């Protein structure tokens, strides 16, 4: 019995040391919050970190833009100071990511929706205007498309080959890389529904959903879709330097750069605060942060940082994150997210 109690005590001590002790040979404990992940959520988290540091004092939270996938990968590596406390995400955590966390001992995760964003398809302000349909995006950007009733390598090189109402200019689209939540959401909200509007692919979905997803979510690899890295500002700069280029990035970046670029309509609907919040814009999405419950009460300031993130002053209507381009939740939904943050309610495994 004594041996069992000693073993349990040792395990608890090990956990405590892992969570707040040495950071891997440096001899110093980590005494500040660490958040990593989505480049879309990055400016919002950075703004919260600045306000938190000013109001609370102490170490300014460390915020890294690794992409949603990269941030969750780091977050799920385990418990302790060598891993982030918070993962920023521009999509919901997947079941496989949740399982990876669990396998590494990250068993209680708090999921908080912080607001909305939209994915925009944009051009330089001086460029031609597009009125894209979802099926136009699929036919322009998919690796394989229906040709004479069968799937074949995409032959289109100009937008007007897809839809005569579109400009007669080369398809050249700069977008996020595979690690990005923006890319995941673009595939899920744009490419998949666009493919489903084509009879051949609607039939494929009905007969083989896995094959449909593989086809509809695979972007072309012939240089007409270009992975532009995790920095959305790099895409914006490319659009202003490259005549005819099109970019895919988050609405919040559009809001900060309307003097240089313009958003194109999707199915006749322009992205705006109203159309994204009510879901009528086809590429509207939710933004999240994920928090390790095991780090709360161990990493100094983590609970207070999370509270600041879901406060009315930050995420509420008229809050400072709205000034940065975040589209706020409905007030009652923000209250619910705040209750989750304060109670530490852990999420269930995603479907």
Coordinates of C-alpha atoms in Angstrom, one line a residue:
X1 CA 0.0 0.0 0.0
X2 CA 2.8 2.4 1.0
X3 CA 4.7 1.5 -2.2
X4 CA 1.5 2.2 -4.3
X5 CA 1.1 5.6 -2.6
X6 CA 4.7 6.5 -3.2
X7 CA 4.5 5.6 -6.8
X8 CA 1.4 7.7 -7.2
X9 CA 3.1 10.6 -5.5
X10 CA 6.1 10.2 -7.8
X11 CA 3.9 10.3 -10.9
X12 CA 2.2 13.5 -9.7
X13 CA 5.6 15.1 -9.0
X14 CA 6.8 14.1 -12.5
X15 CA 3.7 15.7 -14.0
X16 CA 4.2 18.8 -12.0
X17 CA 7.8 19.1 -13.0
X18 CA 7.0 18.4 -16.6
X19 CA 4.4 21.1 -16.6
X20 CA 6.3 23.9 -14.8
X21 CA 9.8 22.8 -14.4
X22 CA 12.9 22.8 -16.5
X23 CA 12.4 23.5 -20.2
X24 CA 14.8 20.9 -21.5
X25 CA 18.1 21.7 -20.0
X26 CA 17.9 25.5 -19.7
X27 CA 17.5 25.4 -15.9
X28 CA 14.6 27.8 -16.1
X29 CA 10.8 27.2 -15.8
X30 CA 8.5 28.6 -18.5
X31 CA 6.5 31.3 -16.8
X32 CA 4.5 32.6 -19.8
X33 CA 1.7 31.4 -22.0
X34 CA 2.6 29.8 -25.3
X35 CA 0.1 29.7 -28.2
X36 CA 0.8 28.3 -31.7
X37 CA -1.1 27.6 -34.9
X38 CA -3.2 29.3 -37.5
X39 CA -1.8 32.3 -39.3
X40 CA -5.4 33.6 -39.6
X41 CA -5.9 33.5 -35.9
X42 CA -2.4 34.8 -35.2
X43 CA -3.2 38.5 -35.3
X44 CA -6.1 38.0 -33.0
X45 CA -4.0 36.1 -30.5
X46 CA -1.2 38.6 -30.7
X47 CA -3.7 41.4 -29.9
X48 CA -5.0 39.5 -26.9
X49 CA -1.5 38.8 -25.8
X50 CA -0.6 42.5 -25.9
X51 CA -3.7 43.5 -23.9
X52 CA -3.2 40.6 -21.4
X53 CA 0.4 41.7 -20.9
X54 CA -0.5 45.3 -20.4
X55 CA -3.3 44.5 -17.9
X56 CA -1.8 41.6 -16.0
X57 CA 2.0 42.3 -16.2
X58 CA 4.4 39.4 -16.3
X59 CA 5.7 37.6 -19.3
X60 CA 4.1 38.5 -22.7
X61 CA 2.6 35.4 -24.2
X62 CA 4.6 33.8 -27.0
X63 CA 2.5 33.5 -30.2
X64 CA 3.7 31.5 -33.2
X65 CA 2.1 31.2 -36.7
X66 CA 2.7 27.5 -37.7
X67 CA -0.5 26.9 -39.6
X68 CA -3.5 25.1 -38.0
X69 CA -2.1 21.7 -38.7
X70 CA 1.4 22.6 -37.4
X71 CA 0.1 24.2 -34.3
X72 CA -2.2 21.3 -33.3
X73 CA 0.7 18.9 -34.1
X74 CA 2.9 20.7 -31.6
X75 CA 0.1 21.1 -29.1
X76 CA -0.6 17.3 -29.2
X77 CA 3.0 16.3 -28.4
X78 CA 2.3 16.0 -24.7
X79 CA 1.9 17.8 -21.4
X80 CA 4.7 20.2 -20.1
X81 CA 6.6 23.4 -20.9
X82 CA 8.1 22.0 -24.1
X83 CA 4.6 22.1 -25.7
X84 CA 2.2 24.9 -26.4
X85 CA -0.6 25.7 -23.9
X86 CA -2.9 26.9 -26.7
X87 CA -3.5 25.8 -30.3
X88 CA -4.9 28.4 -32.7
X89 CA -7.1 26.9 -35.4
X90 CA -9.0 28.2 -38.4
X91 CA -11.0 25.0 -38.5
X92 CA -12.2 22.4 -36.0
X93 CA -9.8 19.8 -34.6
X94 CA -10.2 16.5 -36.4
X95 CA -10.9 13.1 -34.8
X96 CA -7.4 11.9 -35.9
X97 CA -5.8 15.0 -34.2
X98 CA -7.8 14.4 -31.1
X99 CA -6.6 10.8 -31.0
X100 CA -3.0 11.9 -31.5
X101 CA -3.4 14.2 -28.5
X102 CA -4.8 11.4 -26.4
X103 CA -2.0 9.0 -27.4
X104 CA 0.5 11.5 -26.1
X105 CA -1.3 12.2 -22.8
X106 CA -3.2 15.3 -23.8
X107 CA -6.6 13.9 -22.6
X108 CA -8.6 17.0 -21.6
X109 CA -8.8 19.7 -24.2
X110 CA -11.0 22.8 -24.0
X111 CA -12.4 23.9 -27.3
X112 CA -13.4 27.5 -27.6
X113 CA -15.0 29.2 -30.7
X114 CA -13.8 32.8 -30.7
X115 CA -15.6 34.1 -33.8
X116 CA -16.0 33.9 -37.5
X117 CA -14.0 34.5 -40.6
X118 CA -14.4 34.0 -44.3
X119 CA -12.1 32.7 -47.0
X120 CA -11.9 35.3 -49.8
X121 CA -10.9 34.9 -53.4
X122 CA -9.2 38.2 -54.2
X123 CA -7.4 40.2 -56.9
X124 CA -5.5 43.4 -57.1
X125 CA -7.8 46.4 -57.1
X126 CA -6.6 47.2 -60.6
X127 CA -7.4 43.7 -61.8
X128 CA -10.4 42.2 -63.7
X129 CA -13.4 41.3 -61.7
X130 CA -14.7 37.8 -61.2
X131 CA -18.2 36.5 -60.3
X132 CA -17.2 33.0 -59.4
X133 CA -19.5 30.0 -58.9
X134 CA -18.4 27.2 -56.6
X135 CA -18.2 24.9 -59.6
X136 CA -15.9 27.4 -61.4
X137 CA -13.4 27.2 -58.6
X138 CA -13.4 23.4 -58.7
X139 CA -13.0 23.3 -62.5
X140 CA -10.2 25.8 -62.4
X141 CA -8.2 24.3 -59.5
X142 CA -8.8 20.6 -59.2
X143 CA -6.1 18.2 -60.4
X144 CA -8.8 16.0 -62.1
X145 CA -12.0 17.1 -63.7
X146 CA -14.7 15.5 -65.8
X147 CA -13.7 15.4 -69.5
X148 CA -16.1 13.7 -71.9
X149 CA -17.8 11.8 -69.1
X150 CA -14.6 10.6 -67.4
X151 CA -12.1 12.1 -64.9
X152 CA -8.9 13.4 -66.6
X153 CA -6.0 15.7 -65.8
X154 CA -7.3 19.3 -65.7
X155 CA -6.8 20.8 -69.2
X156 CA -7.9 24.4 -68.4
X157 CA -5.4 27.1 -68.5
X158 CA -7.6 30.2 -68.7
X159 CA -10.6 31.2 -66.6
X160 CA -12.8 31.8 -69.7
X161 CA -12.4 28.2 -70.7
X162 CA -14.3 27.3 -67.6
X163 CA -17.0 29.9 -67.8
X164 CA -17.3 32.4 -70.7
X165 CA -18.4 35.1 -68.3
X166 CA -15.0 35.0 -66.6
X167 CA -11.9 37.0 -67.8
X168 CA -9.8 35.5 -70.6
X169 CA -6.7 35.4 -68.5
X170 CA -4.4 32.7 -67.2
X171 CA -5.4 30.7 -64.1
X172 CA -2.8 31.7 -61.5
X173 CA -3.9 31.2 -57.9
X174 CA -1.8 31.8 -54.9
X175 CA -3.1 30.1 -51.7
X176 CA -2.2 28.5 -48.4
X177 CA -0.1 25.3 -48.0
X178 CA -1.3 21.9 -46.8
X179 CA -0.5 22.7 -43.1
X180 CA -3.0 25.6 -43.2
X181 CA -6.5 25.5 -41.7
X182 CA -7.4 28.0 -44.4
X183 CA -6.5 25.5 -47.1
X184 CA -8.5 22.8 -45.2
X185 CA -11.5 25.0 -45.0
X186 CA -11.2 26.1 -48.7
X187 CA -11.3 22.4 -49.7
X188 CA -14.2 21.6 -47.5
X189 CA -16.3 24.7 -48.2
X190 CA -15.3 25.5 -51.7
X191 CA -13.9 22.6 -53.7
X192 CA -16.1 19.9 -52.3
X193 CA -19.4 21.7 -52.8
X194 CA -18.2 22.9 -56.2
X195 CA -17.5 19.4 -57.4
X196 CA -20.8 18.2 -56.1
X197 CA -22.6 20.5 -58.6
X198 CA -21.2 18.6 -61.5
X199 CA -23.4 15.5 -62.4
X200 CA -20.4 13.1 -62.8
X201 CA -19.0 14.0 -59.4
X202 CA -22.4 14.0 -57.7
X203 CA -22.8 10.5 -58.9
X204 CA -19.3 9.6 -57.7
X205 CA -20.2 10.9 -54.2
X206 CA -23.3 8.8 -54.1
X207 CA -21.4 5.7 -55.0
X208 CA -18.0 6.2 -53.4
X209 CA -17.8 9.0 -50.9
X210 CA -14.1 8.4 -50.1
X211 CA -13.1 8.6 -53.7
X212 CA -15.2 11.7 -54.2
X213 CA -13.4 13.4 -51.3
X214 CA -10.0 12.5 -52.7
X215 CA -10.8 13.8 -56.1
X216 CA -12.6 17.0 -54.9
X217 CA -9.9 17.9 -52.3
X218 CA -6.8 17.4 -54.6
X219 CA -5.5 20.6 -56.1
X220 CA -3.7 20.8 -59.4
X221 CA 0.1 20.4 -59.3
X222 CA 1.0 21.9 -62.7
X223 CA 1.9 25.4 -61.3
X224 CA -1.4 27.1 -61.8
X225 CA -2.2 26.7 -58.0
X226 CA 0.8 27.9 -56.1
X227 CA 1.4 27.2 -52.4
X228 CA 2.3 30.6 -51.0
X229 CA 3.3 29.7 -47.4
X230 CA 1.6 30.5 -44.1
X231 CA 2.1 34.3 -44.4
X232 CA -1.1 35.7 -45.9
X233 CA 0.7 39.1 -46.3
X234 CA 3.0 37.4 -48.9
X235 CA -0.1 36.5 -51.0
X236 CA -1.3 40.1 -50.8
X237 CA 2.0 41.4 -51.9
X238 CA 2.1 38.9 -54.8
X239 CA -1.3 40.1 -56.1
X240 CA -0.2 43.7 -56.3
X241 CA 3.0 42.7 -58.2
X242 CA 1.5 40.0 -60.5
X243 CA -1.1 41.1 -63.0
X244 CA -4.0 38.7 -63.3
X245 CA -3.1 36.7 -60.2
X246 CA -5.8 35.5 -57.8
X247 CA -5.2 34.9 -54.0
X248 CA -7.0 32.8 -51.4
X249 CA -6.7 34.0 -47.8
X250 CA -8.7 35.0 -44.7
X251 CA -11.3 37.9 -44.7
X252 CA -9.5 39.6 -41.8
X253 CA -6.5 40.2 -44.1
X254 CA -8.8 41.7 -46.7
X255 CA -10.2 44.1 -44.2
X256 CA -6.7 45.4 -43.4
X257 CA -5.7 45.7 -47.1
X258 CA -8.7 47.0 -49.0
X259 CA -6.7 49.8 -50.5
X260 CA -4.6 47.2 -52.4
X261 CA -6.9 44.2 -53.1
X262 CA -10.6 43.4 -53.6
X263 CA -12.7 40.3 -52.9
X264 CA -14.6 38.6 -55.7
X265 CA -18.1 37.4 -55.2
X266 CA -18.9 33.7 -54.8
X267 CA -22.3 32.6 -56.2
X268 CA -23.1 36.3 -56.4
X269 CA -22.4 37.0 -52.7
X270 CA -19.6 39.3 -51.5
X271 CA -17.9 38.5 -48.2
X272 CA -18.8 41.0 -45.5
X273 CA -19.3 41.0 -41.7
X274 CA -23.1 40.4 -42.3
X275 CA -22.8 37.6 -44.9
X276 CA -20.1 35.7 -43.0
X277 CA -21.9 36.0 -39.6
X278 CA -25.3 34.8 -41.1
X279 CA -23.6 32.0 -43.1
X280 CA -24.9 33.2 -46.5
X281 CA -21.4 33.7 -47.9
X282 CA -20.4 30.2 -49.1
X283 CA -16.9 30.3 -47.7
X284 CA -17.7 31.4 -44.1
X285 CA -16.0 29.5 -41.3
X286 CA -15.6 29.4 -37.5
X287 CA -12.3 30.1 -35.7
X288 CA -11.1 28.3 -32.6
X289 CA -8.6 28.1 -29.8
X290 CA -7.8 24.8 -28.0
X291 CA -6.5 24.9 -24.4
X292 CA -4.7 22.2 -22.4
X293 CA -6.7 21.8 -19.2
X294 CA -3.7 20.2 -17.5
X295 CA -1.7 23.5 -17.9
X296 CA -4.4 25.7 -16.3
X297 CA -3.2 26.5 -12.8
X298 CA 0.3 25.4 -13.6
X299 CA 1.4 27.8 -16.4
X300 CA 1.1 31.3 -14.8
X301 CA -1.6 33.4 -16.4
X302 CA -3.1 30.8 -18.7
X303 CA -6.6 31.0 -17.3
X304 CA -6.5 34.8 -17.3
X305 CA -5.3 34.8 -20.9
X306 CA -8.2 32.5 -21.9
X307 CA -10.6 34.7 -20.0
X308 CA -9.4 37.7 -21.9
X309 CA -9.8 36.0 -25.2
X310 CA -13.5 35.4 -24.7
X311 CA -14.3 38.6 -22.9
X312 CA -16.7 41.2 -24.3
X313 CA -13.8 43.7 -24.5
X314 CA -12.0 41.4 -26.9
X315 CA -14.3 39.1 -28.8
X316 CA -17.6 40.9 -28.2
X317 CA -19.3 43.2 -30.6
X318 CA -17.4 46.4 -30.8
X319 CA -14.4 44.7 -29.1
X320 CA -10.8 45.2 -30.1
X321 CA -10.7 42.0 -32.1
X322 CA -13.5 43.2 -34.3
X323 CA -11.2 46.1 -35.2
X324 CA -8.7 43.5 -36.3
X325 CA -11.2 41.9 -38.6
X326 CA -12.7 39.2 -36.4
X327 CA -16.4 38.7 -37.0
X328 CA -18.0 38.3 -33.5
X329 CA -20.2 35.5 -32.3
X330 CA -23.8 36.2 -31.3
X331 CA -23.8 37.6 -27.7
X332 CA -25.5 34.5 -26.3
X333 CA -23.0 32.2 -28.0
X334 CA -20.1 34.2 -26.6
X335 CA -21.6 33.9 -23.1
X336 CA -21.7 30.1 -23.7
X337 CA -18.0 30.0 -24.8
X338 CA -17.1 32.1 -21.7
X339 CA -18.9 29.5 -19.5
X340 CA -16.9 26.7 -21.1
X341 CA -13.6 28.6 -20.5
X342 CA -14.4 29.3 -16.9
X343 CA -15.7 25.8 -16.1
X344 CA -12.9 24.1 -18.0
X345 CA -15.3 21.8 -19.7
X346 CA -13.4 19.4 -21.9
X347 CA -14.5 18.7 -25.5
X348 CA -15.8 15.4 -26.7
X349 CA -14.1 13.5 -29.5
X350 CA -15.0 15.1 -32.8
X351 CA -17.3 13.0 -35.1

